[in-house]
Short mmCIF file of C-alpha atoms and ligand atoms in Angstrom, two decimals:
data_model
loop_
_atom_site.label_atom_id
_atom_site.label_comp_id
_atom_site.label_asym_id
_atom_site.label_seq_id
_atom_site.Cartn_x
_atom_site.Cartn_y
_atom_site.Cartn_z
CA MET V 1 258.02 -134.27 3.92
CA PRO V 2 259.52 -137.19 1.81
CA ASP V 3 263.11 -136.93 0.70
CA ARG V 4 264.03 -135.35 -2.69
CA PRO V 5 263.70 -138.07 -5.40
CA GLY V 6 267.22 -139.15 -6.32
CA ARG V 7 266.47 -139.97 -9.87
CA ILE V 8 263.97 -138.67 -12.47
CA SER V 9 263.17 -138.88 -16.11
CA LEU V 10 262.70 -135.68 -18.04
CA VAL V 11 261.28 -135.43 -21.63
CA GLY V 12 261.69 -132.08 -23.22
CA LEU V 13 265.16 -130.41 -23.05
CA GLY V 14 264.55 -127.09 -24.72
CA ASN V 15 264.89 -123.59 -23.44
CA MET V 16 263.37 -124.48 -20.16
CA GLY V 17 263.91 -128.23 -19.88
CA SER V 18 267.66 -127.94 -20.42
CA PRO V 19 268.46 -125.51 -17.51
CA MET V 20 265.96 -127.29 -15.33
CA ALA V 21 267.88 -130.45 -15.81
CA ALA V 22 271.18 -128.72 -15.11
CA ARG V 23 269.68 -127.38 -11.80
CA TRP V 24 268.45 -130.76 -10.69
CA ILE V 25 271.80 -132.33 -11.59
CA GLU V 26 273.63 -129.70 -9.48
CA ALA V 27 271.23 -130.48 -6.60
CA GLY V 28 272.30 -134.16 -6.84
CA VAL V 29 269.35 -135.55 -8.74
CA GLU V 30 270.16 -138.07 -11.46
CA VAL V 31 268.39 -136.93 -14.63
CA HIS V 32 267.66 -139.47 -17.38
CA GLY V 33 266.50 -137.30 -20.26
CA PHE V 34 265.08 -137.50 -23.82
CA ASP V 35 264.52 -134.99 -26.49
CA THR V 36 263.97 -135.30 -30.23
CA SER V 37 266.83 -132.78 -30.82
CA PRO V 38 270.30 -134.52 -30.67
CA ALA V 39 271.87 -131.16 -29.68
CA ALA V 40 269.60 -131.03 -26.60
CA LEU V 41 270.66 -134.57 -25.64
CA GLU V 42 274.35 -133.61 -26.01
CA GLN V 43 273.81 -130.62 -23.77
CA LEU V 44 272.26 -132.91 -21.14
CA THR V 45 275.25 -135.26 -21.15
CA SER V 46 277.63 -132.38 -20.79
CA ALA V 47 275.65 -131.15 -17.89
CA GLY V 48 276.09 -134.55 -16.20
CA GLY V 49 272.74 -136.19 -17.14
CA VAL V 50 272.06 -139.42 -18.85
CA ALA V 51 270.80 -139.23 -22.49
CA ALA V 52 268.21 -141.91 -23.24
CA ALA V 53 267.12 -143.22 -26.66
CA SER V 54 263.50 -142.75 -26.10
CA PRO V 55 260.90 -141.41 -23.57
CA ALA V 56 260.31 -145.07 -22.45
CA ALA V 57 264.06 -145.62 -22.01
CA ALA V 58 264.25 -142.50 -19.94
CA ALA V 59 261.16 -143.46 -17.90
CA ALA V 60 262.32 -147.01 -17.17
CA ALA V 61 265.13 -145.61 -15.09
CA ALA V 62 262.94 -143.64 -12.69
CA THR V 63 259.55 -143.39 -10.83
CA ILE V 64 259.12 -139.66 -11.21
CA HIS V 65 258.68 -138.57 -14.88
CA VAL V 66 258.75 -134.87 -15.61
CA LEU V 67 257.49 -133.59 -19.03
CA MET V 68 258.59 -130.07 -20.30
CA LEU V 69 257.14 -130.08 -23.77
CA PRO V 70 255.71 -127.41 -26.14
CA ASN V 71 252.02 -128.23 -25.86
CA SER V 72 249.28 -130.79 -25.05
CA ARG V 73 249.37 -132.48 -28.48
CA ILE V 74 252.98 -133.47 -27.90
CA VAL V 75 252.46 -134.27 -24.18
CA ASP V 76 249.51 -136.61 -25.17
CA ALA V 77 251.65 -138.30 -27.82
CA VAL V 78 254.56 -138.84 -25.41
CA LEU V 79 252.11 -140.30 -22.85
CA ASP V 80 250.62 -142.56 -25.55
CA ASP V 81 254.14 -144.00 -26.09
CA LEU V 82 254.83 -144.34 -22.38
CA LEU V 83 251.63 -146.13 -21.78
CA ALA V 84 252.15 -148.44 -24.75
CA SER V 85 255.58 -149.48 -23.22
CA ASP V 86 256.01 -151.00 -19.86
CA ALA V 87 258.07 -148.00 -18.67
CA LEU V 88 255.64 -146.58 -16.21
CA GLN V 89 255.80 -148.50 -12.91
CA LYS V 90 252.76 -148.70 -10.76
CA GLY V 91 253.00 -145.96 -8.08
CA SER V 92 255.15 -143.76 -10.22
CA ILE V 93 254.17 -140.16 -10.84
CA VAL V 94 254.02 -138.08 -14.09
CA VAL V 95 254.68 -134.38 -13.48
CA ASP V 96 253.59 -132.30 -16.46
CA MET V 97 255.49 -129.01 -16.13
CA SER V 98 254.61 -127.92 -19.77
CA SER V 99 251.98 -125.30 -20.22
CA SER V 100 249.36 -127.79 -21.19
CA GLU V 101 245.54 -127.55 -21.67
CA PRO V 102 243.82 -128.20 -18.30
CA THR V 103 240.99 -130.35 -19.66
CA ARG V 104 243.45 -132.52 -21.49
CA SER V 105 245.51 -132.83 -18.29
CA ILE V 106 242.41 -134.09 -16.46
CA ALA V 107 241.95 -136.75 -19.17
CA ASN V 108 245.69 -137.71 -18.94
CA ALA V 109 245.38 -137.96 -15.08
CA GLU V 110 242.49 -140.34 -15.48
CA ARG V 111 244.17 -142.60 -18.05
CA LEU V 112 247.32 -142.83 -15.93
CA ALA V 113 245.31 -143.57 -12.79
CA GLU V 114 243.87 -146.62 -14.63
CA ARG V 115 247.44 -147.95 -14.63
CA GLY V 116 248.14 -147.00 -11.04
CA VAL V 117 250.27 -143.93 -12.04
CA GLY V 118 250.00 -140.53 -10.31
CA PHE V 119 249.74 -137.24 -12.12
CA VAL V 120 250.65 -133.67 -10.99
CA ASP V 121 250.56 -130.57 -13.19
CA ALA V 122 253.22 -128.10 -12.27
CA PRO V 123 253.62 -125.47 -14.97
CA VAL V 124 255.98 -122.67 -14.25
CA SER V 125 256.29 -118.87 -14.59
CA GLY V 126 259.53 -116.80 -14.66
CA GLY V 127 261.11 -118.10 -17.78
CA VAL V 128 264.79 -119.17 -18.33
CA ARG V 129 265.96 -116.40 -15.94
CA GLY V 130 263.67 -117.86 -13.35
CA VAL V 131 265.20 -121.32 -13.72
CA LEU V 132 268.78 -120.01 -13.56
CA ALA V 133 268.05 -117.99 -10.39
CA GLY V 134 265.87 -120.79 -8.81
CA ASN V 135 262.93 -118.51 -8.30
CA LEU V 136 260.23 -119.84 -10.66
CA ALA V 137 256.63 -119.63 -9.61
CA ILE V 138 255.40 -123.16 -9.89
CA LEU V 139 251.64 -123.60 -10.11
CA VAL V 140 250.71 -127.00 -8.81
CA GLY V 141 247.57 -128.94 -9.54
CA GLY V 142 246.73 -132.41 -8.00
CA THR V 143 246.29 -134.09 -4.74
CA ALA V 144 248.30 -135.66 -1.97
CA PRO V 145 250.37 -137.94 -1.65
CA ALA V 146 251.64 -137.32 -5.27
CA ILE V 147 252.14 -133.69 -4.59
CA ASP V 148 254.06 -134.34 -1.34
CA THR V 149 256.37 -136.78 -3.20
CA VAL V 150 257.31 -134.18 -5.98
CA LEU V 151 257.41 -131.07 -3.77
CA PRO V 152 261.17 -131.46 -2.82
CA LEU V 153 262.04 -131.76 -6.43
CA LEU V 154 260.04 -128.59 -7.39
CA GLU V 155 261.54 -126.66 -4.64
CA VAL V 156 264.91 -126.93 -6.40
CA LEU V 157 263.50 -124.69 -9.13
CA GLY V 158 261.51 -122.26 -7.22
CA THR V 159 258.45 -121.80 -5.13
CA PRO V 160 255.61 -124.25 -5.61
CA ARG V 161 252.02 -122.99 -4.91
CA HIS V 162 249.21 -125.56 -4.74
CA VAL V 163 246.35 -123.93 -6.69
CA GLY V 164 243.84 -126.74 -6.71
CA ASP V 165 243.01 -130.28 -8.15
CA VAL V 166 244.47 -131.80 -11.29
CA GLY V 167 244.47 -129.34 -14.15
CA ALA V 168 244.26 -126.29 -11.82
CA GLY V 169 247.90 -125.52 -12.34
CA HIS V 170 247.58 -125.64 -16.07
CA ALA V 171 244.45 -123.41 -15.84
CA ALA V 172 246.07 -120.79 -13.69
CA LYS V 173 249.18 -120.79 -15.93
CA ALA V 174 247.22 -120.24 -19.17
CA LEU V 175 245.20 -117.41 -17.51
CA ASN V 176 248.38 -115.82 -16.18
CA ASN V 177 249.95 -115.92 -19.58
CA LEU V 178 246.77 -114.29 -21.28
CA VAL V 179 247.33 -111.44 -18.87
CA SER V 180 251.00 -111.25 -19.54
CA ALA V 181 250.29 -111.33 -23.31
CA ALA V 182 247.90 -108.35 -22.88
CA HIS V 183 250.60 -106.50 -20.83
CA LEU V 184 253.29 -106.89 -23.45
CA TRP V 185 251.13 -105.93 -26.30
CA ALA V 186 249.64 -102.87 -24.56
CA THR V 187 253.07 -101.77 -23.29
CA SER V 188 254.60 -102.04 -26.74
CA GLU V 189 251.83 -100.15 -28.35
CA ALA V 190 252.09 -97.40 -25.67
CA VAL V 191 255.84 -97.00 -26.11
CA LEU V 192 255.50 -96.84 -29.90
CA VAL V 193 252.80 -94.33 -29.81
CA ALA V 194 254.70 -92.20 -27.32
CA GLU V 195 257.76 -92.31 -29.69
CA ARG V 196 255.57 -91.08 -32.53
CA PHE V 197 254.62 -88.15 -30.25
CA GLY V 198 258.33 -87.45 -29.53
CA ILE V 199 258.76 -89.12 -26.20
CA PRO V 200 261.89 -91.30 -26.27
CA ARG V 201 261.25 -95.12 -25.76
CA GLU V 202 263.43 -95.18 -22.65
CA THR V 203 261.54 -92.27 -21.18
CA MET V 204 258.07 -93.88 -21.75
CA VAL V 205 259.35 -97.17 -20.17
CA GLU V 206 260.49 -95.13 -17.19
CA VAL V 207 257.18 -93.52 -17.04
CA LEU V 208 255.30 -96.80 -16.97
CA ASN V 209 257.59 -98.11 -14.31
CA ALA V 210 256.94 -95.11 -12.21
CA SER V 211 253.20 -95.20 -12.78
CA THR V 212 250.18 -97.52 -12.72
CA GLY V 213 251.02 -99.01 -16.14
CA ARG V 214 253.91 -101.03 -14.93
CA SER V 215 254.19 -104.86 -15.23
CA VAL V 216 256.86 -107.40 -15.91
CA SER V 217 256.63 -106.21 -19.49
CA SER V 218 257.71 -102.65 -18.66
CA GLU V 219 260.06 -103.62 -15.72
CA VAL V 220 261.84 -106.52 -17.38
CA LYS V 221 260.90 -107.26 -20.96
CA TRP V 222 261.25 -103.88 -22.53
CA PRO V 223 264.40 -102.74 -20.68
CA LYS V 224 266.23 -106.16 -20.92
CA PHE V 225 265.16 -107.63 -24.27
CA ILE V 226 263.62 -104.90 -26.45
CA LEU V 227 265.47 -101.57 -25.70
CA THR V 228 268.83 -103.47 -25.90
CA GLY V 229 267.87 -105.08 -29.21
CA ASP V 230 268.60 -108.53 -27.62
CA TYR V 231 265.15 -110.17 -28.15
CA GLY V 232 266.46 -113.27 -26.39
CA SER V 233 264.12 -113.93 -23.48
CA GLY V 234 264.04 -117.66 -24.32
CA PHE V 235 260.18 -117.75 -24.71
CA GLN V 236 258.79 -118.14 -28.19
CA ALA V 237 255.94 -116.02 -29.49
CA GLY V 238 254.22 -119.19 -30.76
CA LEU V 239 254.17 -120.62 -27.26
CA LEU V 240 252.66 -117.48 -25.74
CA SER V 241 250.07 -117.37 -28.47
CA LYS V 242 249.17 -121.08 -27.61
CA ASP V 243 248.70 -120.12 -23.97
CA ALA V 244 246.53 -117.19 -24.80
CA ASN V 245 244.30 -119.51 -26.95
CA VAL V 246 244.22 -122.08 -24.14
CA ALA V 247 242.95 -119.48 -21.61
CA VAL V 248 240.34 -118.12 -23.96
CA GLY V 249 239.16 -121.70 -24.82
CA LEU V 250 238.96 -122.48 -21.09
CA GLY V 251 236.70 -119.48 -20.48
CA GLU V 252 234.42 -120.59 -23.35
CA GLN V 253 234.30 -124.21 -22.03
CA LEU V 254 233.33 -122.90 -18.67
CA GLY V 255 230.56 -120.60 -19.94
CA VAL V 256 232.57 -117.43 -18.95
CA PRO V 257 233.51 -116.09 -22.46
CA SER V 258 236.09 -113.36 -22.03
CA LEU V 259 235.54 -110.17 -23.82
CA LEU V 260 239.07 -108.92 -23.96
CA GLY V 261 240.68 -112.33 -24.23
CA PRO V 262 239.87 -113.36 -27.79
CA ALA V 263 241.20 -109.99 -29.04
CA VAL V 264 244.49 -110.55 -27.28
CA ALA V 265 244.65 -114.21 -28.48
CA GLU V 266 243.88 -113.13 -32.07
CA LEU V 267 246.50 -110.39 -32.14
CA TRP V 268 249.20 -112.78 -30.78
CA GLN V 269 248.18 -115.50 -33.22
CA ARG V 270 248.56 -113.06 -36.04
CA ALA V 271 252.04 -111.73 -34.83
CA ALA V 272 253.31 -115.26 -34.18
CA SER V 273 252.28 -116.52 -37.57
CA GLU V 274 253.92 -113.59 -39.39
CA LEU V 275 257.12 -113.60 -37.30
CA PRO V 276 259.80 -116.09 -38.46
CA PRO V 277 259.28 -119.63 -36.77
CA GLY V 278 260.80 -119.74 -33.41
CA SER V 279 260.86 -116.00 -32.89
CA ASP V 280 261.17 -114.77 -29.25
CA HIS V 281 257.89 -113.25 -27.85
CA THR V 282 259.69 -109.98 -27.31
CA GLU V 283 259.96 -109.74 -31.09
CA VAL V 284 256.35 -108.59 -31.01
CA ALA V 285 257.66 -105.06 -30.38
CA ARG V 286 259.57 -105.06 -33.63
CA TRP V 287 256.58 -106.67 -35.44
CA LEU V 288 254.35 -103.84 -34.17
CA GLU V 289 256.91 -101.22 -35.11
CA SER V 290 256.89 -102.45 -38.72
CA ALA V 291 253.07 -102.63 -38.74
CA PHE V 292 252.98 -98.94 -37.49
CA ALA V 293 255.64 -97.88 -40.00
CA GLU V 294 253.29 -98.99 -42.77
CA ALA V 295 250.61 -96.55 -41.44
CA PRO V 296 251.69 -93.01 -42.43
CA PRO V 297 251.61 -90.32 -39.77
CA ARG V 298 248.20 -88.72 -39.66
CA THR V 299 247.99 -84.95 -40.23
CA GLY V 300 245.80 -82.84 -38.07
CA GLU V 301 245.05 -82.87 -34.33
CA PRO V 302 245.39 -85.93 -32.34
CA ARG V 303 241.99 -87.53 -31.09
CA PRO V 304 240.65 -85.52 -28.08
P1 LIG C 401 261.18 -125.25 -26.34
O1 LIG C 401 260.61 -125.31 -27.79
O2 LIG C 401 262.56 -124.52 -26.22
O3 LIG C 401 261.51 -126.78 -25.93
C1 LIG C 401 260.73 -127.88 -26.18
C2 LIG C 401 261.56 -129.07 -26.26
O4 LIG C 401 260.72 -130.21 -26.58
C3 LIG C 401 262.51 -128.88 -27.58
O5 LIG C 401 263.84 -129.28 -27.22
C4 LIG C 401 262.00 -130.02 -28.48
O6 LIG C 401 262.97 -130.60 -29.34
C5 LIG C 401 261.37 -131.00 -27.52
N1 LIG C 401 260.29 -131.85 -28.13
C6 LIG C 401 259.36 -131.52 -29.04
N2 LIG C 401 258.64 -132.65 -29.38
C7 LIG C 401 259.21 -133.73 -28.59
C8 LIG C 401 258.93 -135.07 -28.46
N3 LIG C 401 257.86 -135.64 -29.19
N4 LIG C 401 259.62 -135.85 -27.69
C9 LIG C 401 260.69 -135.27 -26.98
N5 LIG C 401 261.06 -133.91 -27.11
C10 LIG C 401 260.26 -133.19 -27.81
O7 LIG C 401 260.09 -124.78 -25.40
P2 LIG C 401 260.32 -124.18 -23.95
O8 LIG C 401 260.46 -122.76 -24.04
O9 LIG C 401 261.37 -124.95 -23.26
O10 LIG C 401 258.89 -124.46 -23.28
C11 LIG C 401 258.55 -125.76 -22.79
C12 LIG C 401 257.17 -125.62 -22.13
O11 LIG C 401 257.32 -124.68 -21.08
C13 LIG C 401 256.07 -125.12 -23.03
O12 LIG C 401 254.88 -125.62 -22.74
C14 LIG C 401 256.14 -123.61 -22.68
O13 LIG C 401 254.83 -122.97 -23.01
C15 LIG C 401 256.38 -123.61 -21.33
N6 LIG C 401 257.10 -122.47 -20.67
C16 LIG C 401 258.07 -121.86 -21.33
C17 LIG C 401 258.69 -120.64 -20.75
C18 LIG C 401 260.01 -120.04 -21.32
O14 LIG C 401 260.24 -118.97 -20.94
N7 LIG C 401 260.58 -120.50 -22.42
C19 LIG C 401 258.22 -120.18 -19.52
C20 LIG C 401 257.22 -120.83 -18.87
C21 LIG C 401 256.70 -121.97 -19.46
#
């Protein structure tokens, strides 16, 4: 196994990128970072990293280039800039840890390969808490030797799992998040319906956790972020909505059109567009609560 790279570039220092940088710096990796937000750059500097003036300036300092950006549109634009500059050395590797679109990742791998640059997709699951605890699930797509080179770096953040060729990590990540989006929506509806019946929220969450309905939504998201009124998981509703759409689009492209998926994606898109921009995805419980409040209680017997 190769040694851990001593120096990397990292573009995207938001909710995930910032604590990832801090963890790598603590592990002795020199992080040259760029973000369009000056506050994010300041945070990097105070964590001991080097703030760069552009993605190309960050990339010029390293041969491993990590991206942790909101979506494929932005990933593609940053790669356009990097390819237009001379920052990417032959033999260097781009590691896209964003939750990107698998087919666009395959296209990015191809255009980087034409310049002698490797590509690994390594999106993550486990959120900000997972970065802080160093126990992210990291879904890796690509081939050796690029994967072997970046594995020691990924292991600082959690457990990498090789799921297939380029794009497979991004495909698995989008599909995981579609399932997760369905869980949180269904859990929230169940808790709110239970409450209307007279079962306290806490009791219904306990019931789910002791029964077959349990998931990360009932075990973590409801107790930690919704029942407490915190709504601060660090994962925006708009990003989850994006992931659900990517997963549904993937099924369509592959000729496996999901039946449940489009409904889940459509509901999340509606909630994300009606919530204030940047809202945490756990705010969906409050959004549902107000949607239900507008529906007056029905009289008569519940449905059989
Ligand atoms: P975020 O919005 O908090 O951070 C994104 C950062 O990218 C911001 O700091 C923004 O300023 C920066 N940025 C935007 N455009 C840029 C550009 N052109 N050049 C440089 N920087 C730019 O998002 P996040 O929560 O950190 O998520 C990042 C990625 O990780 C997303 O793809 C998301 O879906 C995925 N993800 C997030 C979580 C989570 O819990 N937050 C978990 C798993 C995966």
